Short mmCIF file of C-alpha atoms in Angstrom, two decimals:
data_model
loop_
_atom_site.label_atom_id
_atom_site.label_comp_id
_atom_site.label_asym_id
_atom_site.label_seq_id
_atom_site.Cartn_x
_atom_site.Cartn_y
_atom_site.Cartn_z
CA UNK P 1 -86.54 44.57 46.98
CA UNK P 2 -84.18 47.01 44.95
CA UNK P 3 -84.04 46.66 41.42
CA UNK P 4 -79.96 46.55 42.05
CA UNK P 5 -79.76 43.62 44.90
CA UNK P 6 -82.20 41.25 42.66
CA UNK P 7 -79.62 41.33 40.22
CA UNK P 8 -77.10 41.48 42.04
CA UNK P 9 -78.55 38.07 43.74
CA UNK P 10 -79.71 36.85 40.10
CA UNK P 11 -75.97 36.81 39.44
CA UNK P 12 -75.26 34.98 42.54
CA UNK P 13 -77.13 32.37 41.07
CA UNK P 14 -80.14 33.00 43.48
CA UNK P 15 -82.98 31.13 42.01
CA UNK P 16 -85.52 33.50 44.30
CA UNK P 17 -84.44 36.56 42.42
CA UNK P 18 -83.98 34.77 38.58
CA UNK P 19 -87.93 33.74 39.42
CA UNK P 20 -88.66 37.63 40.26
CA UNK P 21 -86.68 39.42 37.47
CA UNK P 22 -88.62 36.65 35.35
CA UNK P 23 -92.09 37.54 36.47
CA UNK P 24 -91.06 41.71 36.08
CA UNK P 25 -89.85 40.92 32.20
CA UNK P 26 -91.38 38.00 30.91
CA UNK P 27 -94.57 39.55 29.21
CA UNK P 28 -92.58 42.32 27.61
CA UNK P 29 -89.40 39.72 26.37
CA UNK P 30 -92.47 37.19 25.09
CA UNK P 31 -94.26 40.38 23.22
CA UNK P 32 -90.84 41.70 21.31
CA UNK P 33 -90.30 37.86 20.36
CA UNK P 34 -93.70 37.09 19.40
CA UNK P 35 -93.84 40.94 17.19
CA UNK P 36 -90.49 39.37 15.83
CA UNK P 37 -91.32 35.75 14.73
CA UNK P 38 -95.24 36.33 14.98
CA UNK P 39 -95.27 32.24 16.02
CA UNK P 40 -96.25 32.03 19.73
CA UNK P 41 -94.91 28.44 20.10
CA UNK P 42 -91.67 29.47 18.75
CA UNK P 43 -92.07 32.40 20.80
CA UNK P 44 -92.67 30.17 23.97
CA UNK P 45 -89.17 28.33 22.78
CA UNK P 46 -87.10 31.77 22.09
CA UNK P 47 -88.32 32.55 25.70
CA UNK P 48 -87.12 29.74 27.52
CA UNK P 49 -83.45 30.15 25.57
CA UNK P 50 -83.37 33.84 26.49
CA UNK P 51 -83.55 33.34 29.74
CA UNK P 52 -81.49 30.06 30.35
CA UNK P 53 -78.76 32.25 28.14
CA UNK P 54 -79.64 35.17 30.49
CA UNK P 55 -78.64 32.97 33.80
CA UNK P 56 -75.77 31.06 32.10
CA UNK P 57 -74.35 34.91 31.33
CA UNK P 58 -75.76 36.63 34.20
CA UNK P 59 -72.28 37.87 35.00
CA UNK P 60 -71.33 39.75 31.72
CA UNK P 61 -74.37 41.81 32.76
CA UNK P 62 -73.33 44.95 34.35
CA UNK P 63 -74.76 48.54 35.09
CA UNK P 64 -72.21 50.64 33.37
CA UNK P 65 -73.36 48.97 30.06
CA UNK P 66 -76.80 49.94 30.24
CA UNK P 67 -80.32 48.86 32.41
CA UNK P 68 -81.26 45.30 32.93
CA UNK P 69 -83.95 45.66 31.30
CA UNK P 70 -82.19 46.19 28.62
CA UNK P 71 -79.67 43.74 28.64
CA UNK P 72 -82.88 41.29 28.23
CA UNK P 73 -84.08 42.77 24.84
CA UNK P 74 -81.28 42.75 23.70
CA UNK P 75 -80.77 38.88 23.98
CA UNK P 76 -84.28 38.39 23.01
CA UNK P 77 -84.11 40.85 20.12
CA UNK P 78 -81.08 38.88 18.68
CA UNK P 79 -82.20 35.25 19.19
CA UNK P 80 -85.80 36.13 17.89
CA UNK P 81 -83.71 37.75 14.66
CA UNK P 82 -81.39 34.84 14.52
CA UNK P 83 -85.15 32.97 14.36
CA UNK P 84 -86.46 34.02 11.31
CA UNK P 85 -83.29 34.15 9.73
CA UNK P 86 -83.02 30.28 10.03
CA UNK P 87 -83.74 28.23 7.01
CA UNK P 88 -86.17 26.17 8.63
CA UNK P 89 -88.40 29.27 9.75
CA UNK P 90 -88.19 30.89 7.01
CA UNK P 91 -90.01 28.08 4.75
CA UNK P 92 -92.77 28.06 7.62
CA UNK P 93 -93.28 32.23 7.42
CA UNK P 94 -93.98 33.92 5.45
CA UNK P 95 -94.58 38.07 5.32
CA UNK P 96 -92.79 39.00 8.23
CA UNK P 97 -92.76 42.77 7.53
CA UNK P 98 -95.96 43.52 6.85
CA UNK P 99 -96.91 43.90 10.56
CA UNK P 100 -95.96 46.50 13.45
CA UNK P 101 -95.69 45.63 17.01
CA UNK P 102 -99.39 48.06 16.47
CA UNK P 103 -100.78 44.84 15.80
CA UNK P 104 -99.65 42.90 17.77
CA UNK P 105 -101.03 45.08 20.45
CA UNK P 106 -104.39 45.77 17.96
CA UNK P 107 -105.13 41.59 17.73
CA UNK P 108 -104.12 40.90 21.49
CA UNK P 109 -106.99 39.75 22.59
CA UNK P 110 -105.64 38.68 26.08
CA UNK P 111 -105.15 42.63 26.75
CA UNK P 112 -108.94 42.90 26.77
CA UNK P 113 -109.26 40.64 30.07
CA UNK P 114 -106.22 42.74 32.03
CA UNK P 115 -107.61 45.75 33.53
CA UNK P 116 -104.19 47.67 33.79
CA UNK P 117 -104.03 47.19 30.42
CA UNK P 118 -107.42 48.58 29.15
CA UNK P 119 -106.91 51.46 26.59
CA UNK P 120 -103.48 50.79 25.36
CA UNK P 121 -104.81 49.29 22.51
CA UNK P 122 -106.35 52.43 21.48
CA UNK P 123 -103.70 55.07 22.46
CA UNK P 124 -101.23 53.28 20.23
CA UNK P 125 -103.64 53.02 17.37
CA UNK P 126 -104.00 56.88 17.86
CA UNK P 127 -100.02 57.09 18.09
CA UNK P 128 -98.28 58.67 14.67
CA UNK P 129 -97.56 56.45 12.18
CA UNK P 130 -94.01 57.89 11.90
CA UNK P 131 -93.75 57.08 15.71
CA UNK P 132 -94.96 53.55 15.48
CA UNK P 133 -92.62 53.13 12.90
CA UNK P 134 -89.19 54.58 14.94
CA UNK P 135 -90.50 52.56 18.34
CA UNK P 136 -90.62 49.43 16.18
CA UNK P 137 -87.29 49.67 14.58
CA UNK P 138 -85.44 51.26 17.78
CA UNK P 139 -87.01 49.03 20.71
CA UNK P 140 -89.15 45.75 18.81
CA UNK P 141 -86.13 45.17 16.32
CA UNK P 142 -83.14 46.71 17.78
CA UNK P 143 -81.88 48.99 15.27
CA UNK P 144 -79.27 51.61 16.05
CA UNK P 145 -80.12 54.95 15.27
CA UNK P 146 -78.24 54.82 12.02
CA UNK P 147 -80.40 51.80 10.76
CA UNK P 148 -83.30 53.57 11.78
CA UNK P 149 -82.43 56.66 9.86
CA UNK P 150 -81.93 55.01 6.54
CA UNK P 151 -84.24 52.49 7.08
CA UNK P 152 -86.71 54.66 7.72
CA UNK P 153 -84.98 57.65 5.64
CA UNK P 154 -85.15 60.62 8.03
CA UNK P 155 -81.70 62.60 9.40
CA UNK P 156 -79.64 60.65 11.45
CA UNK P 157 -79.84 63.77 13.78
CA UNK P 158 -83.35 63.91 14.33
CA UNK P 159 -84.05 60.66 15.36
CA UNK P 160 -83.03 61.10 18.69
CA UNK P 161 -85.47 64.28 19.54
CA UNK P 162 -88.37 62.42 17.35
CA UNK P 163 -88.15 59.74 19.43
CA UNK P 164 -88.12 61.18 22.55
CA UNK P 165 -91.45 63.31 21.42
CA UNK P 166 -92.93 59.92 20.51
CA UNK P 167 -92.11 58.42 24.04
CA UNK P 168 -93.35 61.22 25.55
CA UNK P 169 -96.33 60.74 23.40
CA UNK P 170 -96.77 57.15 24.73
CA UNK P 171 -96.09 58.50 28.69
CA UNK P 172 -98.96 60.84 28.06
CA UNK P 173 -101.08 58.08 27.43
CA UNK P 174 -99.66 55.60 30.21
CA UNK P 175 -99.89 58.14 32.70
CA UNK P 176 -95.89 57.12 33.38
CA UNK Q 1 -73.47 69.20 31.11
CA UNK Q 2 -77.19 70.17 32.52
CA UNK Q 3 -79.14 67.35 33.30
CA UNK Q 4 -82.33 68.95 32.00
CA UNK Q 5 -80.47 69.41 28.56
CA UNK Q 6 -79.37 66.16 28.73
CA UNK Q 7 -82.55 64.53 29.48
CA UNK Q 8 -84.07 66.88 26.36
CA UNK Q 9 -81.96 65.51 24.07
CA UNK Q 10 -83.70 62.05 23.83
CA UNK Q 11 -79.92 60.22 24.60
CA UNK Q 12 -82.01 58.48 27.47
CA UNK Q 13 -84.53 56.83 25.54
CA UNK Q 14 -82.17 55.22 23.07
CA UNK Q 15 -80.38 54.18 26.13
CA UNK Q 16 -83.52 52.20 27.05
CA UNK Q 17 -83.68 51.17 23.77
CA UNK Q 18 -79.73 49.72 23.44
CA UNK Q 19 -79.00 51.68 20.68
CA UNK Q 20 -76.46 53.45 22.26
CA UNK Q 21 -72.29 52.84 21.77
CA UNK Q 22 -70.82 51.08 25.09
CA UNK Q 23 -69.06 54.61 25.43
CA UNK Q 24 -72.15 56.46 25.10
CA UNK Q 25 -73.68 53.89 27.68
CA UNK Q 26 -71.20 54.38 30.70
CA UNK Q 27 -71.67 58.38 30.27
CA UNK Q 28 -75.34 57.65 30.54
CA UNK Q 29 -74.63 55.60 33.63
CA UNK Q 30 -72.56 58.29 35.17
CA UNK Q 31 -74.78 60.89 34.56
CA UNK Q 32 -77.49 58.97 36.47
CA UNK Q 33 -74.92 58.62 39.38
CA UNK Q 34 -74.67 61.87 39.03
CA UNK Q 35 -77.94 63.38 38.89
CA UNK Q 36 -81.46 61.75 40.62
CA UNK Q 37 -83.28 63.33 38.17
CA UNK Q 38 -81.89 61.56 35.31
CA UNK Q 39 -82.51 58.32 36.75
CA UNK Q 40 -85.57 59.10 37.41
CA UNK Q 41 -86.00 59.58 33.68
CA UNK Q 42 -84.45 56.66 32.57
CA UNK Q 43 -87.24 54.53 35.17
CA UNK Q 44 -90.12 56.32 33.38
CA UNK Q 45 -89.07 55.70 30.07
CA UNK Q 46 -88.38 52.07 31.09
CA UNK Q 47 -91.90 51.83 32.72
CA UNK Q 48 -93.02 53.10 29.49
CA UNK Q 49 -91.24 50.64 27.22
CA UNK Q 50 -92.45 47.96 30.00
CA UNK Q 51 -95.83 49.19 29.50
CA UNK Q 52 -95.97 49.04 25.81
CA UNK Q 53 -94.25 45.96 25.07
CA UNK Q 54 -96.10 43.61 27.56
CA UNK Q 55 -98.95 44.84 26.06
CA UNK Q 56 -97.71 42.58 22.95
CA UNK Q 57 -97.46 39.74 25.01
CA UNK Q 58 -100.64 37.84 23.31
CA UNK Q 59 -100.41 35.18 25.84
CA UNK Q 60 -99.52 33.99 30.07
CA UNK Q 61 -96.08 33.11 30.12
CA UNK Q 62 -95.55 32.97 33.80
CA UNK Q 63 -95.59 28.82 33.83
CA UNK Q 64 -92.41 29.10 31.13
CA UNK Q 65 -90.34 29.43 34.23
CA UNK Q 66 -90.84 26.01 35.84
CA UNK Q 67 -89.36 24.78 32.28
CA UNK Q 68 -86.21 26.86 32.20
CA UNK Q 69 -85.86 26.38 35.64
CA UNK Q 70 -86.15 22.33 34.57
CA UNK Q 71 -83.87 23.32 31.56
CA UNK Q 72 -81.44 24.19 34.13
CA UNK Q 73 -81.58 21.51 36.37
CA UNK Q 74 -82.40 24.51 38.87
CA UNK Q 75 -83.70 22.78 42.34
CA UNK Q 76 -85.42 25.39 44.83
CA UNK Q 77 -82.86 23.52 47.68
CA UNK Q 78 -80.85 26.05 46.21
CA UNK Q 79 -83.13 28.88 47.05
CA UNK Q 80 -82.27 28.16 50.88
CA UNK Q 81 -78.76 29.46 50.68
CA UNK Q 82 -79.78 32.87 49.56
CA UNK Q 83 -82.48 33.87 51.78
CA UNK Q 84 -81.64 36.81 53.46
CA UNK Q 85 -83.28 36.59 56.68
CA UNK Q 86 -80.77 36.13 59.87
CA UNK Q 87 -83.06 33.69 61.97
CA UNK Q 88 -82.87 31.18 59.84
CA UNK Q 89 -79.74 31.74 58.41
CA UNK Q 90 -78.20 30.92 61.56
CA UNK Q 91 -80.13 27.71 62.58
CA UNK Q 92 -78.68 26.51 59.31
CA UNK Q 93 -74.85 27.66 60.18
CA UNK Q 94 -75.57 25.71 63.56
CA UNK Q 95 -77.34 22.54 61.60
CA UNK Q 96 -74.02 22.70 59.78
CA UNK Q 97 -71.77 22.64 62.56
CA UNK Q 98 -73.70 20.27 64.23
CA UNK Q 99 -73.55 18.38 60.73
CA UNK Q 100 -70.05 18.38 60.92
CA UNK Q 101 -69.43 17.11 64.80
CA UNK Q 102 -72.03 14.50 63.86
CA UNK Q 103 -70.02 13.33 60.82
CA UNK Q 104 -66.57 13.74 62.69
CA UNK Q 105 -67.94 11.86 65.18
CA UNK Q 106 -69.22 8.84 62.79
CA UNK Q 107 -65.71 8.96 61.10
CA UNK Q 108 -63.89 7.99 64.41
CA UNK Q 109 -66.19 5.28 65.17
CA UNK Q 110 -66.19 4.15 61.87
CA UNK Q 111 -62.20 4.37 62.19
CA UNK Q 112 -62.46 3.06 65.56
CA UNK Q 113 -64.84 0.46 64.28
CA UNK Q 114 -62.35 -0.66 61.62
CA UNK Q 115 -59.38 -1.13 63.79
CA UNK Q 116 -62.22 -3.38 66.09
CA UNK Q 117 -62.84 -5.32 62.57
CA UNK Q 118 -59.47 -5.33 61.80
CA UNK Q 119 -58.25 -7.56 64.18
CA UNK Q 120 -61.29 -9.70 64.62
CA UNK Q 121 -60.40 -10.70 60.91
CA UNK Q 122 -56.60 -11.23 62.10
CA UNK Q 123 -57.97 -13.65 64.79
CA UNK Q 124 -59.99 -15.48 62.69
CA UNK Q 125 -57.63 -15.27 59.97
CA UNK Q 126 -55.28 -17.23 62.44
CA UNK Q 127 -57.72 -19.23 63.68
CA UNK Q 128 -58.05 -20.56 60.11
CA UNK Q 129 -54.60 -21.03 59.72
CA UNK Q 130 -54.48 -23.07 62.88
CA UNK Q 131 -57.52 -25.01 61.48
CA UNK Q 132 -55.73 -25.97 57.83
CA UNK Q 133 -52.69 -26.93 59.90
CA UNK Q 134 -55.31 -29.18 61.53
CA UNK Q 135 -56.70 -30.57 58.66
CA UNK Q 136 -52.94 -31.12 57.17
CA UNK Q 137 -52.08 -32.66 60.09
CA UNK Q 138 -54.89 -34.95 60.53
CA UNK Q 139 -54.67 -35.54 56.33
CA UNK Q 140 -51.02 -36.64 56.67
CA UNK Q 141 -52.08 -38.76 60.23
CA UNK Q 142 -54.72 -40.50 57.95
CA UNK Q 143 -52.55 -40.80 54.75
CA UNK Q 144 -49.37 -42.60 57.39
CA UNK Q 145 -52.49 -44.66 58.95
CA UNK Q 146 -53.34 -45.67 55.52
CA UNK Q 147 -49.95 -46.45 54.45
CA UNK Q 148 -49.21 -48.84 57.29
CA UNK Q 149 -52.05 -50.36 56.98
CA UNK Q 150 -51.77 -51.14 53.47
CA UNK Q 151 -47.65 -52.54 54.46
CA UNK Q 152 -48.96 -54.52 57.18
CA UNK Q 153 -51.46 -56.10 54.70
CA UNK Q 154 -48.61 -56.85 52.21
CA UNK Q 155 -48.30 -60.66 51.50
CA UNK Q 156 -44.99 -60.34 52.58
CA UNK Q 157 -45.11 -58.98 55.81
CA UNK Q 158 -43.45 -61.46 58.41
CA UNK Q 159 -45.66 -60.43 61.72
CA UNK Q 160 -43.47 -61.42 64.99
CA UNK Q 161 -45.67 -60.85 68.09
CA UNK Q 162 -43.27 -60.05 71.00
CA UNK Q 163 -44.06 -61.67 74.57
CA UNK Q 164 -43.12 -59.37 77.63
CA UNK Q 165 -39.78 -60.92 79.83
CA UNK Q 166 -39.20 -60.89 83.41
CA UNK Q 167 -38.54 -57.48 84.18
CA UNK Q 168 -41.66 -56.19 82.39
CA UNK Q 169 -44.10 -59.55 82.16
CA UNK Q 170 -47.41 -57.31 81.32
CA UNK Q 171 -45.22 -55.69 77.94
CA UNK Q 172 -46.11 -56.63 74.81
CA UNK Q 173 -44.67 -55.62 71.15
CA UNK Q 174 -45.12 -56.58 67.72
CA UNK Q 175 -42.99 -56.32 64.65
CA UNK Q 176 -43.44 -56.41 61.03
CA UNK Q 177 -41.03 -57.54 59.02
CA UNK Q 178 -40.50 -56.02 55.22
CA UNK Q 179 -38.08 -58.66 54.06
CA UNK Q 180 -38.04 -57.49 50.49
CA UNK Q 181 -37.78 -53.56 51.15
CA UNK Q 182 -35.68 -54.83 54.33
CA UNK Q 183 -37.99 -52.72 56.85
CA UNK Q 184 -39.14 -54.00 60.18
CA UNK Q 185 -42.68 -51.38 61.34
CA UNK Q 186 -42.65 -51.60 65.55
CA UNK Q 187 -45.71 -51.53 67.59
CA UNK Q 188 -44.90 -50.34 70.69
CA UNK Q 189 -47.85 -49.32 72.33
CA UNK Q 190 -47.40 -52.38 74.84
CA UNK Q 191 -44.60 -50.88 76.42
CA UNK Q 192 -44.36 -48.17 79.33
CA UNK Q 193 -43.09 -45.16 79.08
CA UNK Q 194 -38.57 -45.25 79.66
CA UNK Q 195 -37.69 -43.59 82.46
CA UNK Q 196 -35.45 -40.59 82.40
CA UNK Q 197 -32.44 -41.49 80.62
CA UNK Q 198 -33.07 -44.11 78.80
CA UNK Q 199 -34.19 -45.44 76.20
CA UNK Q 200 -35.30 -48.32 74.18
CA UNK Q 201 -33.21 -50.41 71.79
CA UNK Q 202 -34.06 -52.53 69.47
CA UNK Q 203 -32.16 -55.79 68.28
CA UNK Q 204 -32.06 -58.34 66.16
CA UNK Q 205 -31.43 -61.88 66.68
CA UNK Q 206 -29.15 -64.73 65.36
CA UNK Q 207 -29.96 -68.16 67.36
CA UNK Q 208 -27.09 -71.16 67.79
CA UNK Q 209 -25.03 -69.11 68.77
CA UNK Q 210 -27.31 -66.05 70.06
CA UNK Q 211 -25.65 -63.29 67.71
CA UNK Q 212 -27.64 -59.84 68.52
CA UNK Q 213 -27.29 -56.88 66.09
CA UNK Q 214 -28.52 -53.70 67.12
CA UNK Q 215 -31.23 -52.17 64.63
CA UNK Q 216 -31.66 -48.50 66.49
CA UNK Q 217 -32.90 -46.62 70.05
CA UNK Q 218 -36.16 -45.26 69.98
CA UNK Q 219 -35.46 -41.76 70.83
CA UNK Q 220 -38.65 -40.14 70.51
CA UNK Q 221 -40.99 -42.87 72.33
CA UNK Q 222 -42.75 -40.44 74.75
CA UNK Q 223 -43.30 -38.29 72.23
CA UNK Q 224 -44.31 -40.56 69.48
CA UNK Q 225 -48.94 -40.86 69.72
CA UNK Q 226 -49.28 -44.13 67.86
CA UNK Q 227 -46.00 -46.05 69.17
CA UNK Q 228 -45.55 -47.11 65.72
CA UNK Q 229 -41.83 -46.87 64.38
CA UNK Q 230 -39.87 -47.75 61.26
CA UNK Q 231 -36.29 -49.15 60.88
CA UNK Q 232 -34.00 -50.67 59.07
CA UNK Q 233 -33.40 -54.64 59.15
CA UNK Q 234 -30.99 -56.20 56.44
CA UNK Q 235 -30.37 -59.09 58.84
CA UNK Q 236 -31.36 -62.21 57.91
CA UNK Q 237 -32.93 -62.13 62.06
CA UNK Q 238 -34.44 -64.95 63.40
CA UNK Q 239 -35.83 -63.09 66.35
CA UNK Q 240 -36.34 -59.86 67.56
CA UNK Q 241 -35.65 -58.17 71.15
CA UNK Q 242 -36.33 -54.80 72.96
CA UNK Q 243 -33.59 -54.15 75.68
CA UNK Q 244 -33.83 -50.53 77.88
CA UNK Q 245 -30.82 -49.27 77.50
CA UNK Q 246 -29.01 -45.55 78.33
CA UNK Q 247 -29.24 -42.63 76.39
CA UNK Q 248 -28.10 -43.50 73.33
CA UNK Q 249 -27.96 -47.06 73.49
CA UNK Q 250 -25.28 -50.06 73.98
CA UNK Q 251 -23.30 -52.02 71.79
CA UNK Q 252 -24.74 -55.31 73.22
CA UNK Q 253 -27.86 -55.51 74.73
CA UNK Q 254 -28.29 -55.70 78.96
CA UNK Q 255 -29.97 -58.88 79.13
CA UNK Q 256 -31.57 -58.07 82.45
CA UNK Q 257 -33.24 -55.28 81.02
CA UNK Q 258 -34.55 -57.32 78.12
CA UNK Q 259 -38.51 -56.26 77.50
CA UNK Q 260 -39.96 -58.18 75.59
CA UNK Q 261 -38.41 -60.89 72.81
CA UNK Q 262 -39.75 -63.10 69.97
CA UNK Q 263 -39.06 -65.82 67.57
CA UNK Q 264 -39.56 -65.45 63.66
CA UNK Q 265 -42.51 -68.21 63.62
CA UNK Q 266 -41.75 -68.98 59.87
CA UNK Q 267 -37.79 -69.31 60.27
CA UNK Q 268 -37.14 -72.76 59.60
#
């Protein structure tokens, strides 16, 4: 079924299509969460929220504002930030910016049972480090591209072309 | 604007990546309307960003679903509305219909029904009715029963039996005599019923010389179920006799008509 009518059923309150657009997004919502809060059973909670939210708002979603897709991260980038700015998480964590969604990938050691998956691990360890650093901040913590520029202290105007050589970087490698 | 341009400037990416305005958003959107080639961008980078970040995903979260499905109290009886095949779609709009004849059709027998109920309950309800008058009745028969018996039991009482006469030898009568509440209780039940028009009278008796004193007609005799009647008597009588008179009695009694008659045994 079109990408289009699934949503477009999702926010007819179609259970059917919720389940599908679940099963397309749910590893790559649960992977930006877990890089985020680094907790998988807080993770597993975020989750659940982002996508009872997600059905609950399914009509402020709509094309002109951007892809699905995105729409998704966004809500999971935000409650997974909301996360770890809670008092109660942040007694339990500790050293939150030490790691890069590079390790989460690097110490997955589900990936090594998926065969799609097989080599990603190693392509992103062989990605730049300035290029893990601007996918992090731009798609893993939802920065704008001003944050990203002084965050990461590079022109606000080249962040858009480094980026897209980065991506292009990562197609190479997923053959997409 | 060239769409190759555009797509070189790495505005699509960030669009993946929300970290675009809402202005800069809709002009992406309308440059994908606009040219195939930029949304087929867009679905590459997406696929990309797909790619990469499931590959974070350090564990099976496919069974989450059931739960938020739970969370939201999400039944798959809903699932049946939405499923776009036509086959079944329109057994269902005929199950419906047939749904609603079917109810339609319980909710006029059930109105239909009620009405039946209805009045069964008003004839019952009546027959009740007719039943406590019944009981009243046959309460206020008992309570009279018991209250003459308990006056003909009084010490007092003066009981004159009285003996049928020649034109009626096989009637009999009996009074009871209240002397202090000046009350004489008849027993007729030995007498036949008055023919049309008339009626019997009662009187009381003075002997040496024979003085009679009319005490009342019995108006209501064929009526009356127990033949037992109440009057007045403030006569110091020394007998008592039952003349048939016409409607509305005499002012002396027609002797050859005279019933039945008795002496006061204890008059001395």
């Amino acid at each position: 079924m079109e990408l289009e009518t699934l949503i477009t059923k999702f926010q007819q309150k179609d259970v059917k299509a919720f389940e599908s657009l679940y099963a397309m997004y749910n590893d790559s919502i649960f992977g930006v969460i877990n890089t985020i809060v680094k907790n998988e059973d807080i993770a597993t909670e975020i989750l659940q929220d982002v996508f009872i939210k997600a059905w609950n708002k399914s009509v402020d979603y709509n094309t002109r504002k951007g892809r699905f897709f995105t729409w998704l991260l966004n809500i999971a980038r935000n409650a997974a930030i909301d996360k770890t700015r809670s008092k109660s998480f942040k007694n339990a964590q500790q050293n939150l910016d030490v790691d890069f969604f590079v390790h989460s990938i690097e110490n997955n050691d589900s990936l090594d049972e998926k065969t799609n998956a097989i080599g990603i691990k190693k392509y992103v360890s062989q990605l730049a480090e300035k290029c893990k650093q601007i996918i992090e901040y731009l798609y893993f913590k939802g920065y704008t591209q001003k944050e990203t520029s002084e965050t990461l202290e590079i022109p606000l105007g080249t962040i858009k072309t480094r980026n897209r050589n980065c991506i292009n970087e990562l197609r190479k490698m997923l053959k997409v | 604007m060239d769409p190759k341009e555009y797509i070189a400037s790495g505005i699509l990416e960030l669009y993946v990546a929300g970290a675009l305005s809402e202005k800069e958003n809709a002009e992406v959107h309308a440059m994908m309307l606009k040219y195939p080639e930029v949304t087929q961008e867009v679905l590459e980078i997406e696929a990309a960003i797909l790619n990469l970040t499931a590959a974070t995903s350090s564990k099976d979260t496919s069974d989450v679903f059931e739960v938020v499905k739970e969370k939201l109290q999400l039944t798959d009886t809903d699932e049946t509305k939405v499923i776009p095949l036509q086959k079944p779609r329109s057994l269902f709009r005929y199950a419906g219909w047939a749904a609603a004849v079917i109810l339609g059709c319980g909710l006029i027998y059930s109105v239909l029904k009620t009405g039946d109920l209805q009045s069964q309950i008003d004839i019952v309800k009546t027959e009740k009715e007719a039943l406590k008058e019944q009981i009243y009745k046959a309460n206020s028969d008992l309570t009279a029963a018991t209250e003459l018996l308990s006056v003909l039991r009084t010490k007092d009482i003066i009981s004159v039996p009285l003996g049928g006469q020649t034109v009626s030898p096989t009637s009999y009568a009996k009074v009871y005599w209240d002397k202090k509440a000046n009350n004489v209780y008849l027993d007729l039940q030995g007498l036949p019923d008055p023919p049309e028009g008339k009626v019997y009278q009662i009187w009381s008796l003075t002997l040496n010389p024979l003085t009679p004193t009319s005490l009342g007609v019995i108006e209501d005799f064929s009526a009356d179920k127990d033949k037992v009647f109440d009057l007045k008597n403030t006569n110091e009588s020394q007998a008592f006799g039952i003349t048939l008179e016409p409607t509305g009695g005499s002012e002396s009694p027609t002797m050859e008509q005279l019933y039945t008659l008795g002496v006061v045994a204890s008059n001395p």
